[in-house]
Tab-separated table of C-alpha atoms in Angstrom:
chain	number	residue	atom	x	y	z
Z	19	UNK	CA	-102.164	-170.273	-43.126
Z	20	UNK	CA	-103.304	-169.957	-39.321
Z	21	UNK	CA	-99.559	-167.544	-38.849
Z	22	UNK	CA	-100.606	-165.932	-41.609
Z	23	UNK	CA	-103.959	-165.232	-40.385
Z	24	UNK	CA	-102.656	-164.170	-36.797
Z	25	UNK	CA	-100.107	-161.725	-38.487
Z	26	UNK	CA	-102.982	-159.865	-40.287
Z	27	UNK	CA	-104.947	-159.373	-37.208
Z	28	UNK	CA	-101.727	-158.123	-35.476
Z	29	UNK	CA	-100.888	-155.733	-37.892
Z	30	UNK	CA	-104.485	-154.555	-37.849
Z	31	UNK	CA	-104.241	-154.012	-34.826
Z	32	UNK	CA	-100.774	-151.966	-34.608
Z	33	UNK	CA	-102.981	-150.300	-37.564
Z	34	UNK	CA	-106.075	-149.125	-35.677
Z	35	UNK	CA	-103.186	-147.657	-32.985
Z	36	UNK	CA	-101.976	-146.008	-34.866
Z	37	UNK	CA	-104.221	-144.245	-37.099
Z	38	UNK	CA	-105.404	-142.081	-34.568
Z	39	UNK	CA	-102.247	-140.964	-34.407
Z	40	UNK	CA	-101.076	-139.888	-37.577
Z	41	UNK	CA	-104.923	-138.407	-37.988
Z	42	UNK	CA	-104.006	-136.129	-35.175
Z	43	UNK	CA	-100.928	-135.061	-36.741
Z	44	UNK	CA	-102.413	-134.201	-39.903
Z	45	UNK	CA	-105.169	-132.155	-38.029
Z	46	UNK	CA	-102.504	-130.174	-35.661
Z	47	UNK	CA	-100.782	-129.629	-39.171
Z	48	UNK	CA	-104.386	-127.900	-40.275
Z	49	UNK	CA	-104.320	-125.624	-37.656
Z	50	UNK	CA	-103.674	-122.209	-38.881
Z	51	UNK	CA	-101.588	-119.895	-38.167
Z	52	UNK	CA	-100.363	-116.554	-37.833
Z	53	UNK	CA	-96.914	-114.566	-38.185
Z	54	UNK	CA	-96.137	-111.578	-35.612
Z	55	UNK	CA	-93.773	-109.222	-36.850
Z	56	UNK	CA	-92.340	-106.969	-34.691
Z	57	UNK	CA	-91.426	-103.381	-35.367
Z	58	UNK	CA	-88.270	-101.305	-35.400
Z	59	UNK	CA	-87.567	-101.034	-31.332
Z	60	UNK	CA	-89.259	-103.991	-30.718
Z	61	UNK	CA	-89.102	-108.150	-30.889
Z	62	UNK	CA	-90.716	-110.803	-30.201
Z	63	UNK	CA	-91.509	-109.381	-26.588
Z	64	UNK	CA	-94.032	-106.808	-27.952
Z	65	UNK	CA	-96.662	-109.599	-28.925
Z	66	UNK	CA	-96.547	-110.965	-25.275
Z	67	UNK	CA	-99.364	-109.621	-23.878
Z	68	UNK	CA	-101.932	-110.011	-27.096
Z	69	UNK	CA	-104.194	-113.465	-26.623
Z	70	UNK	CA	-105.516	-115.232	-29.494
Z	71	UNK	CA	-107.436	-118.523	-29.472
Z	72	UNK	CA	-107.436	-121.184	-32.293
Z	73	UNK	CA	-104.506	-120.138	-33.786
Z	74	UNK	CA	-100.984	-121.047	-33.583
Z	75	UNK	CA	-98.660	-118.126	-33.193
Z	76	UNK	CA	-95.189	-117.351	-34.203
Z	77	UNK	CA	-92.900	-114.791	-34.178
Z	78	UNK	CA	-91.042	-113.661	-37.322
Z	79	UNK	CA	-87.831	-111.204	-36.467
Z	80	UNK	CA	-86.712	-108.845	-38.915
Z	81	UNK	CA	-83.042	-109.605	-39.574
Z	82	UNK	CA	-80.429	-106.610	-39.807
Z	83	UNK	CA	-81.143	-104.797	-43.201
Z	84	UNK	CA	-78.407	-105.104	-44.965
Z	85	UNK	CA	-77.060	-101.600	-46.490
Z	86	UNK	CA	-79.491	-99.271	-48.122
Z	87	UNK	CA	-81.962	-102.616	-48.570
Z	88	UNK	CA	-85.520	-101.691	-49.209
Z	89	UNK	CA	-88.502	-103.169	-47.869
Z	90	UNK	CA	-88.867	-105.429	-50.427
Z	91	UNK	CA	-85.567	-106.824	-50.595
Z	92	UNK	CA	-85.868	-107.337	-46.352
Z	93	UNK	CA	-89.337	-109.027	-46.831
Z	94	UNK	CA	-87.536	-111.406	-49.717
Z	95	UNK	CA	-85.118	-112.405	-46.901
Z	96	UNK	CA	-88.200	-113.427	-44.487
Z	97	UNK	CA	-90.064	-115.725	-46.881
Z	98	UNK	CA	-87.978	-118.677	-45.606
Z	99	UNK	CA	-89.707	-118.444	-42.448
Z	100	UNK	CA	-93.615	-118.450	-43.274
Z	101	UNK	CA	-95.129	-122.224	-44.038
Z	102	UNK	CA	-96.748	-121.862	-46.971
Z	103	UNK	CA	-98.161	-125.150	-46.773
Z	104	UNK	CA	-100.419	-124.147	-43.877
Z	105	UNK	CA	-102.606	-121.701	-43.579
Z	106	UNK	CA	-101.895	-118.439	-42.333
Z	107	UNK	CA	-102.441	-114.928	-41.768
Z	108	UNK	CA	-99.470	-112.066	-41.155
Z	109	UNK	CA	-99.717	-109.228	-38.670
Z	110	UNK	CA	-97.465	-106.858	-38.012
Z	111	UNK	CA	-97.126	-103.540	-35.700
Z	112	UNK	CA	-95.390	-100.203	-37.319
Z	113	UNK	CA	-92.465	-101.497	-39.483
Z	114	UNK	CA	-93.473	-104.939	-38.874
Z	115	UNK	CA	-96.704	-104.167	-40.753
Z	116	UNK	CA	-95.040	-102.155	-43.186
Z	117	UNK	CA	-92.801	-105.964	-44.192
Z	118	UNK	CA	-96.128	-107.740	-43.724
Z	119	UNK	CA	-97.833	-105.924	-46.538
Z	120	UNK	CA	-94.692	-106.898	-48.752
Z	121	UNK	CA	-94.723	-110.244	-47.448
Z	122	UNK	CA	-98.065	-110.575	-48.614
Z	123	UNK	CA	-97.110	-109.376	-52.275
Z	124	UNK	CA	-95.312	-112.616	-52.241
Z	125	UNK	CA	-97.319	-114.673	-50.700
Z	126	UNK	CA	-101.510	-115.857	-50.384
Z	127	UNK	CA	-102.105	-114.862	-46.447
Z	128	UNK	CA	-105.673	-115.130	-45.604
Z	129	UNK	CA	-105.624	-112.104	-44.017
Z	130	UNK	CA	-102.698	-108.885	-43.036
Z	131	UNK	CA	-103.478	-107.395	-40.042
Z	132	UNK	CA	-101.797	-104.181	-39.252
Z	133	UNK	CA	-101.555	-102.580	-35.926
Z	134	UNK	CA	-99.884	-98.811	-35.775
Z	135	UNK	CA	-98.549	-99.202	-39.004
Z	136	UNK	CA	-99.186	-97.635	-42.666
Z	137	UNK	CA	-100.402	-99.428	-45.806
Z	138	UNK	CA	-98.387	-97.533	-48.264
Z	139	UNK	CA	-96.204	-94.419	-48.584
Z	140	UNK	CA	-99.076	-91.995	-48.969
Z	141	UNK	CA	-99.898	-92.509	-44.863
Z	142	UNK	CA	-96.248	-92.121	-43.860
Z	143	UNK	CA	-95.664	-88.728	-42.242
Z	144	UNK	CA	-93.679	-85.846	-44.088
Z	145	UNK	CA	-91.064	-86.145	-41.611
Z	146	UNK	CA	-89.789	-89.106	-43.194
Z	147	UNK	CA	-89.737	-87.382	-46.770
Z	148	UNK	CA	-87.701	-84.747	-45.516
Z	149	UNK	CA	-85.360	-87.005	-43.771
Z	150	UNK	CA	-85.141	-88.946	-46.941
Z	151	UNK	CA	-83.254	-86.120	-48.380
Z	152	UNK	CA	-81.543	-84.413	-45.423
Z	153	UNK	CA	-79.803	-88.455	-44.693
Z	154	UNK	CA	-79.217	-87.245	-41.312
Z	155	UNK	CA	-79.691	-90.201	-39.695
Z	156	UNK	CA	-77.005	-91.296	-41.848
Z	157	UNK	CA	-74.475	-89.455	-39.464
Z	158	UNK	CA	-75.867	-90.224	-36.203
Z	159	UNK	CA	-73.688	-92.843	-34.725
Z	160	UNK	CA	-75.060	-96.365	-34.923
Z	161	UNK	CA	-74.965	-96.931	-30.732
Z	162	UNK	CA	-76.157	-93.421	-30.385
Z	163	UNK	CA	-79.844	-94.572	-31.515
Z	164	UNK	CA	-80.670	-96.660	-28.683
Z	165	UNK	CA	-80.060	-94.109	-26.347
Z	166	UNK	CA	-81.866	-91.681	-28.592
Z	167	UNK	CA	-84.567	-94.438	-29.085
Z	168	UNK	CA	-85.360	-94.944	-25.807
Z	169	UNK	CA	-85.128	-90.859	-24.637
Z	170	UNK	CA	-87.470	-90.236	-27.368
Z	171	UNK	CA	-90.219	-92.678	-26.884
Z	172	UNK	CA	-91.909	-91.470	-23.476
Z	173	UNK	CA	-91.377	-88.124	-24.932
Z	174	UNK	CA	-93.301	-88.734	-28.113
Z	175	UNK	CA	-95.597	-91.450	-26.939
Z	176	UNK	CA	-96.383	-90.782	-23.055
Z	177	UNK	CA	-98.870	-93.613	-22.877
Z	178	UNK	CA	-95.861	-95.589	-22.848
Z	179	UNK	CA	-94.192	-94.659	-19.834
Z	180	UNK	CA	-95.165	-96.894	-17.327
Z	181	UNK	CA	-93.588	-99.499	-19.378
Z	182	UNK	CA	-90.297	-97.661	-19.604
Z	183	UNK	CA	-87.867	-100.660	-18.723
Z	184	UNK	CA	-89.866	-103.039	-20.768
Z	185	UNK	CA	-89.722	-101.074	-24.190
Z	186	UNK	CA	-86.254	-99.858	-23.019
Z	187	UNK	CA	-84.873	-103.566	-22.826
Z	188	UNK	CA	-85.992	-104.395	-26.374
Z	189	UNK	CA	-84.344	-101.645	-27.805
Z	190	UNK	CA	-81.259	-102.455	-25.419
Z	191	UNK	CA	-81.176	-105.713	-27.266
Z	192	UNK	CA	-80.948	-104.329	-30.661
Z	193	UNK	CA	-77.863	-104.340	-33.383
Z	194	UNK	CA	-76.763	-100.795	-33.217
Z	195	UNK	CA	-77.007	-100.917	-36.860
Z	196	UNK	CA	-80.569	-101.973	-36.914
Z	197	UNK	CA	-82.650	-98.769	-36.497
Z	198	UNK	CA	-80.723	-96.613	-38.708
Z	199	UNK	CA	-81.194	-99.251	-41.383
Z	200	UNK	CA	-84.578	-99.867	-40.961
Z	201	UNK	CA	-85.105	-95.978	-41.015
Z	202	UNK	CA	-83.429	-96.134	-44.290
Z	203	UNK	CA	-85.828	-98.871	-45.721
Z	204	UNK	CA	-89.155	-96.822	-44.156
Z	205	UNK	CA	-87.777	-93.754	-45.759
Z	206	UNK	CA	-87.322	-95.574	-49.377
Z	207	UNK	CA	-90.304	-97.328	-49.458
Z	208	UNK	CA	-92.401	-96.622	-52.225
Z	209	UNK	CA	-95.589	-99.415	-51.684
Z	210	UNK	CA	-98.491	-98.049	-53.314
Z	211	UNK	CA	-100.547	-101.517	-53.394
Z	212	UNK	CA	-102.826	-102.602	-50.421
Z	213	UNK	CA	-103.837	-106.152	-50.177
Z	214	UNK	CA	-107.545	-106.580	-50.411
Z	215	UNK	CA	-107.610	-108.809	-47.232
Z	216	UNK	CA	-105.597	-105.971	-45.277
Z	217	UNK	CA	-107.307	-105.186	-41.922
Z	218	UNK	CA	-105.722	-102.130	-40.161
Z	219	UNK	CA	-105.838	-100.893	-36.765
Z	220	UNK	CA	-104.760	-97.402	-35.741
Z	221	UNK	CA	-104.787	-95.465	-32.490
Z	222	UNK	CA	-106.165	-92.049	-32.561
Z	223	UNK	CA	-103.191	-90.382	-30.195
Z	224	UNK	CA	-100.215	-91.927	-32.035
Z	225	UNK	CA	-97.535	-89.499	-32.678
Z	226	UNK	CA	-95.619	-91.744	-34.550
Z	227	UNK	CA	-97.267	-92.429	-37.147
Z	228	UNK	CA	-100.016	-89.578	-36.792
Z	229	UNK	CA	-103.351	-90.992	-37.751
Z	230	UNK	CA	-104.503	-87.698	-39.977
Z	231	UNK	CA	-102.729	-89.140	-42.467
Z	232	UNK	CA	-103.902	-93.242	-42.190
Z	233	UNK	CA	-107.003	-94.166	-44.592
Z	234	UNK	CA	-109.112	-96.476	-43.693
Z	235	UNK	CA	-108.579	-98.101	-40.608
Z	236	UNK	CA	-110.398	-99.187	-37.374
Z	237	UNK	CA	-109.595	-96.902	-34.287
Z	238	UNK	CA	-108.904	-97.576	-30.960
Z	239	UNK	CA	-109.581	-93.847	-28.867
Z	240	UNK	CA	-106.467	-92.467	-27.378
Z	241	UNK	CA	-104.515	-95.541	-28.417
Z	242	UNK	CA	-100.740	-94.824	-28.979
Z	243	UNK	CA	-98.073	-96.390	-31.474
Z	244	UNK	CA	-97.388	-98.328	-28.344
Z	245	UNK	CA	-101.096	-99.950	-28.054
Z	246	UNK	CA	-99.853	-103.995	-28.939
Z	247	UNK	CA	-98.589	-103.519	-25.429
Z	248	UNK	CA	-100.542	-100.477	-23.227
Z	249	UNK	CA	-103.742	-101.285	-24.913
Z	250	UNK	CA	-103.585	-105.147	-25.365
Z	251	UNK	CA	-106.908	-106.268	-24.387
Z	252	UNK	CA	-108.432	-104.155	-27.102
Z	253	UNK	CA	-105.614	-104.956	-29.595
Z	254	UNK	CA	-106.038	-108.744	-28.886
Z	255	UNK	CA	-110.219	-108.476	-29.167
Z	256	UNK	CA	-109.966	-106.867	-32.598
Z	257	UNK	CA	-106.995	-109.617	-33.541
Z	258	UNK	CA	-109.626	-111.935	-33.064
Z	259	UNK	CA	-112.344	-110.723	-34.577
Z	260	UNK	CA	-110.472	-110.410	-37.681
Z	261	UNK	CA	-109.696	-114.233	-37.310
Z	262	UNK	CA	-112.825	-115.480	-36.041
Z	263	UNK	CA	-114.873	-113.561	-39.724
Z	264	UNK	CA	-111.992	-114.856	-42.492
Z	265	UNK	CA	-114.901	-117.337	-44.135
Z	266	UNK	CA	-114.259	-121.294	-42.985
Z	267	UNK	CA	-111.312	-121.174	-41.517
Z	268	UNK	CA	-112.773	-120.883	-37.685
Z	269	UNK	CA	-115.489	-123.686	-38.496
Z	270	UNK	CA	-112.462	-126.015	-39.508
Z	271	UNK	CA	-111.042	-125.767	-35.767
Protein backbone atom coordinates (compact mmCIF):
# COMPACT_ATOMS: atom_id res chain seq x y z
CA UNK A 1 0.00 0.00 0.00
CA UNK A 2 2.83 2.58 1.10
CA UNK A 3 4.52 1.81 -2.97
CA UNK A 4 1.37 2.31 -4.05
CA UNK A 5 0.89 5.48 -2.32
CA UNK A 6 4.48 6.81 -3.33
CA UNK A 7 3.72 5.92 -7.06
CA UNK A 8 0.59 8.19 -7.04
CA UNK A 9 2.39 11.11 -5.69
CA UNK A 10 5.14 10.51 -8.34
CA UNK A 11 3.01 10.40 -11.10
CA UNK A 12 1.30 13.51 -9.80
CA UNK A 13 4.00 14.98 -9.85
CA UNK A 14 5.40 14.06 -13.52
CA UNK A 15 1.56 15.28 -13.95
CA UNK A 16 1.71 18.85 -12.64
CA UNK A 17 5.14 19.01 -15.09
CA UNK A 18 3.75 18.43 -17.42
CA UNK A 19 0.52 20.04 -17.78
CA UNK A 20 1.93 23.24 -18.29
CA UNK A 21 3.28 21.92 -21.07
CA UNK A 22 0.81 20.46 -23.15
CA UNK A 23 -1.45 23.73 -22.01
CA UNK A 24 1.10 25.74 -23.85
CA UNK A 25 0.89 23.70 -26.82
CA UNK A 26 -2.69 23.86 -27.11
CA UNK A 27 -2.54 27.74 -26.68
CA UNK A 28 0.42 28.23 -29.44
CA UNK A 29 -2.02 25.93 -31.52
CA UNK A 30 -4.83 28.90 -30.83
CA UNK A 31 -2.82 31.38 -32.18
CA UNK A 32 -4.15 32.54 -35.41
CA UNK A 33 -2.95 32.91 -38.36
CA UNK A 34 -2.63 34.31 -41.63
CA UNK A 35 -1.73 33.12 -45.34
CA UNK A 36 0.44 35.56 -47.68
CA UNK A 37 0.01 34.93 -51.16
CA UNK A 38 2.21 36.30 -53.41
CA UNK A 39 1.47 37.63 -56.85
CA UNK A 40 2.50 36.82 -60.39
CA UNK A 41 6.38 38.27 -60.34
CA UNK A 42 6.63 37.82 -56.92
CA UNK A 43 7.17 35.07 -53.83
CA UNK A 44 7.48 34.79 -50.68
CA UNK A 45 10.13 37.74 -50.68
CA UNK A 46 7.43 40.41 -51.34
CA UNK A 47 5.84 40.00 -47.74
CA UNK A 48 9.34 40.64 -46.14
CA UNK A 49 9.14 43.93 -45.21
CA UNK A 50 5.23 44.00 -43.88
CA UNK A 51 5.18 43.55 -39.75
CA UNK A 52 2.33 42.10 -38.07
CA UNK A 53 2.01 41.34 -34.35
CA UNK A 54 -0.10 38.48 -32.78
CA UNK A 55 -0.30 36.56 -35.63
CA UNK A 56 1.55 33.76 -37.06
CA UNK A 57 2.47 34.21 -40.67
CA UNK A 58 2.97 31.97 -43.57
CA UNK A 59 3.60 32.05 -46.94
CA UNK A 60 1.45 30.18 -49.49
CA UNK A 61 3.24 29.95 -53.21
CA UNK A 62 1.20 29.63 -56.13
CA UNK A 63 2.33 26.46 -57.91
CA UNK A 64 2.81 26.49 -61.86
CA UNK A 65 -0.78 26.63 -63.40
CA UNK A 66 -1.11 23.88 -65.14
CA UNK A 67 -2.40 24.51 -68.93
CA UNK A 68 -5.26 26.85 -69.51
CA UNK A 69 -6.23 26.21 -65.49
CA UNK A 70 -8.49 28.85 -64.13
CA UNK A 71 -8.38 30.48 -60.93
CA UNK A 72 -10.47 28.22 -59.40
CA UNK A 73 -8.97 25.12 -60.38
CA UNK A 74 -5.26 26.82 -59.08
CA UNK A 75 -6.94 27.85 -55.73
CA UNK A 76 -8.35 23.95 -55.49
CA UNK A 77 -4.65 22.95 -55.72
CA UNK A 78 -3.70 25.38 -52.63
CA UNK A 79 -6.29 24.16 -50.13
CA UNK A 80 -3.80 21.51 -48.91
CA UNK A 81 -1.79 24.15 -47.49
CA UNK A 82 -4.23 26.36 -45.23
CA UNK A 83 -4.99 24.70 -41.52
CA UNK A 84 -8.36 24.73 -41.31
CA UNK A 85 -8.30 23.71 -37.87
CA UNK A 86 -6.87 27.06 -36.77
CA UNK A 87 -7.92 30.14 -37.26
CA UNK A 88 -7.00 32.22 -40.00
CA UNK A 89 -7.27 35.00 -42.28
CA UNK A 90 -5.86 35.08 -46.20
CA UNK A 91 -4.19 38.06 -47.82
CA UNK A 92 -2.98 38.32 -50.91
CA UNK A 93 -1.29 41.15 -53.29
CA UNK A 94 -2.47 41.37 -57.20
CA UNK A 95 -2.92 37.72 -58.36
CA UNK A 96 -2.30 36.51 -54.99
CA UNK A 97 -5.49 38.31 -53.92
CA UNK A 98 -7.23 37.42 -56.91
CA UNK A 99 -6.57 33.16 -55.52
CA UNK A 100 -7.34 34.45 -52.03
CA UNK A 101 -10.85 35.49 -52.86
CA UNK A 102 -11.30 31.87 -54.41
CA UNK A 103 -9.65 30.38 -51.59
CA UNK A 104 -12.09 31.87 -49.48
CA UNK A 105 -15.10 30.42 -51.62
CA UNK A 106 -13.80 27.24 -50.22
CA UNK A 107 -13.00 27.95 -47.14
CA UNK A 108 -14.37 30.12 -43.60
CA UNK A 109 -11.28 32.81 -43.33
CA UNK A 110 -12.05 35.36 -40.79
CA UNK A 111 -11.08 37.88 -42.88
CA UNK A 112 -9.42 38.36 -46.99
CA UNK A 113 -7.33 41.08 -47.16
CA UNK A 114 -6.38 42.30 -50.53
CA UNK A 115 -3.56 44.56 -51.35
CA UNK A 116 -3.27 45.85 -55.25
CA UNK A 117 -5.49 43.35 -56.32
CA UNK A 118 -9.26 43.17 -57.76
CA UNK A 119 -12.30 41.51 -56.17
CA UNK A 120 -13.89 40.30 -59.28
CA UNK A 121 -13.69 40.65 -63.08
CA UNK A 122 -15.65 43.88 -63.25
CA UNK A 123 -12.29 45.86 -61.65
CA UNK A 124 -9.87 44.13 -64.02
CA UNK A 125 -8.69 46.54 -66.72
CA UNK A 126 -9.90 46.22 -70.47
CA UNK A 127 -6.51 45.38 -71.42
CA UNK A 128 -6.92 42.03 -70.19
CA UNK A 129 -10.33 41.53 -72.16
CA UNK A 130 -8.72 42.35 -75.23
CA UNK A 131 -5.81 40.16 -74.63
CA UNK A 132 -8.24 37.46 -73.81
CA UNK A 133 -9.12 37.35 -77.39
CA UNK A 134 -6.01 38.55 -79.25
CA UNK A 135 -3.99 35.21 -77.08
CA UNK A 136 -0.92 37.03 -77.79
CA UNK A 137 0.76 36.20 -74.95
CA UNK A 138 0.18 32.83 -76.12
CA UNK A 139 3.12 33.33 -78.68
CA UNK A 140 5.53 35.17 -76.68
CA UNK A 141 8.18 32.75 -75.75
CA UNK A 142 7.94 31.39 -72.22
CA UNK A 143 11.78 32.77 -71.13
CA UNK A 144 11.04 35.88 -73.05
CA UNK A 145 8.61 37.11 -70.09
CA UNK A 146 11.07 37.57 -67.49
CA UNK A 147 13.03 39.75 -69.44
CA UNK A 148 9.88 41.48 -70.58
CA UNK A 149 8.68 41.34 -66.88
CA UNK A 150 11.32 42.96 -65.45
CA UNK A 151 11.84 45.83 -68.54
CA UNK A 152 8.31 46.59 -68.05
CA UNK A 153 7.91 47.10 -64.40
CA UNK A 154 10.01 50.42 -63.71
CA UNK A 155 8.45 51.51 -66.87
CA UNK A 156 4.88 51.04 -65.76
CA UNK A 157 5.33 51.37 -62.05
CA UNK A 158 8.33 53.97 -61.43
CA UNK A 159 7.83 53.93 -57.69
CA UNK A 160 9.47 50.74 -58.01
CA UNK A 161 12.73 51.51 -59.23
CA UNK A 162 14.87 51.84 -56.49
CA UNK A 163 14.13 48.31 -55.79
CA UNK A 164 15.08 47.19 -59.27
CA UNK A 165 17.38 44.11 -58.30
CA UNK A 166 15.05 43.08 -55.58
CA UNK A 167 11.78 42.73 -57.77
CA UNK A 168 14.15 41.70 -60.64
CA UNK A 169 15.48 38.58 -58.59
CA UNK A 170 11.97 37.28 -57.87
CA UNK A 171 11.00 37.29 -61.24
CA UNK A 172 14.59 35.78 -62.11
CA UNK A 173 13.48 32.91 -59.96
CA UNK A 174 10.36 32.16 -61.74
CA UNK A 175 9.29 28.96 -64.09
CA UNK A 176 9.38 30.50 -67.47
CA UNK A 177 6.06 29.02 -67.85
CA UNK A 178 4.62 30.69 -64.86
CA UNK A 179 3.60 34.22 -65.98
CA UNK A 180 2.15 33.34 -69.20
CA UNK A 181 -0.03 30.87 -67.34
CA UNK A 182 -1.04 32.90 -64.71
CA UNK A 183 -1.90 35.63 -67.40
CA UNK A 184 -4.05 33.02 -68.86
CA UNK A 185 -5.96 32.30 -65.52
CA UNK A 186 -6.33 36.43 -64.80
CA UNK A 187 -7.61 36.73 -68.28
CA UNK A 188 -10.35 33.75 -67.77
CA UNK A 189 -11.46 34.60 -64.60
CA UNK A 190 -14.93 35.23 -64.33
CA UNK A 191 -15.42 35.83 -60.13
CA UNK A 192 -18.34 37.89 -59.68
CA UNK A 193 -18.78 37.06 -55.76
CA UNK A 194 -16.97 39.17 -53.02
CA UNK A 195 -16.66 37.74 -49.62
CA UNK A 196 -18.42 39.82 -47.05
CA UNK A 197 -15.29 39.84 -44.75
CA UNK A 198 -13.11 41.11 -47.85
CA UNK A 199 -11.00 44.16 -46.83
CA UNK A 200 -9.20 45.76 -49.86
CA UNK A 201 -6.43 48.06 -50.16
CA UNK A 202 -5.58 49.95 -53.34
CA UNK A 203 -3.00 52.56 -54.27
CA UNK A 204 -4.18 55.55 -56.07
CA UNK A 205 -1.03 55.64 -58.77
CA UNK A 206 -1.13 51.93 -59.72
CA UNK A 207 -0.90 51.39 -63.35
CA UNK A 208 -1.39 47.94 -63.11
CA UNK A 209 -4.31 47.49 -62.01
CA UNK A 210 -5.62 51.22 -62.46
CA UNK A 211 -7.71 52.13 -59.49
CA UNK A 212 -10.69 53.97 -61.70
CA UNK A 213 -11.91 50.84 -62.10
CA UNK A 214 -11.55 49.19 -58.17
CA UNK A 215 -14.90 49.63 -55.97
CA UNK A 216 -14.67 49.98 -52.74
CA UNK A 217 -11.45 49.95 -51.29
CA UNK A 218 -9.21 51.86 -48.78
CA UNK A 219 -6.47 54.07 -50.51
CA UNK A 220 -3.12 54.62 -49.85
CA UNK A 221 -2.12 58.27 -51.96
CA UNK A 222 0.35 57.71 -54.68
CA UNK A 223 0.75 54.08 -53.68
CA UNK A 224 1.79 51.80 -56.65
CA UNK A 225 0.97 48.00 -57.50
CA UNK A 226 4.34 47.69 -55.89
CA UNK A 227 3.22 49.26 -52.32
CA UNK A 228 3.59 45.56 -50.11
CA UNK A 229 7.18 46.53 -50.66
CA UNK A 230 7.83 50.64 -51.43
CA UNK A 231 5.06 51.52 -49.13
CA UNK A 232 5.31 48.83 -46.32
CA UNK A 233 4.90 50.75 -43.25
CA UNK A 234 1.51 51.90 -44.41
CA UNK A 235 0.64 48.47 -45.95
CA UNK A 236 1.66 46.72 -42.65
CA UNK A 237 -0.45 49.51 -40.33
CA UNK A 238 -3.63 48.87 -42.31
CA UNK A 239 -2.76 44.81 -42.18
CA UNK A 240 -3.13 45.31 -38.69
CA UNK A 241 -5.84 47.20 -38.22
CA UNK A 242 -7.83 44.83 -40.14
CA UNK A 243 -6.58 42.12 -37.60
CA UNK A 244 -6.63 43.95 -34.51
CA UNK A 245 -11.08 44.91 -35.36
CA UNK A 246 -12.09 41.02 -36.60
CA UNK A 247 -14.44 40.70 -33.18
CA UNK A 248 -12.54 38.32 -30.32
CA UNK A 249 -9.97 37.08 -31.97
CA UNK A 250 -7.25 39.87 -30.65
CA UNK A 251 -8.73 39.58 -26.96
CA UNK A 252 -7.96 35.71 -27.19
CA UNK A 253 -4.06 36.53 -27.62
Amino acid sequence: MKNLIIAIQIIACFGGLIAPVSLQAQNMDKRPIIYLVPGTGGDGRLFSKIELTGWDTQILEIPVPEPKETMEQLADRMLAGIDTTRTFALAGVSLGGMVAVELAKKTQPEAVLLISSAKSRDELPGSYRIQKYLQIYRIIPHKAYLKLTNWARPRFEPESKPYDAFFAAMVNDKDPLFIPRALHAIMHWKNEEVPANLYHLHGTNDHTLPEKNIGAADRIEGGSHMMVVTRSKEVSAWMQQVLDGLSGISEEN
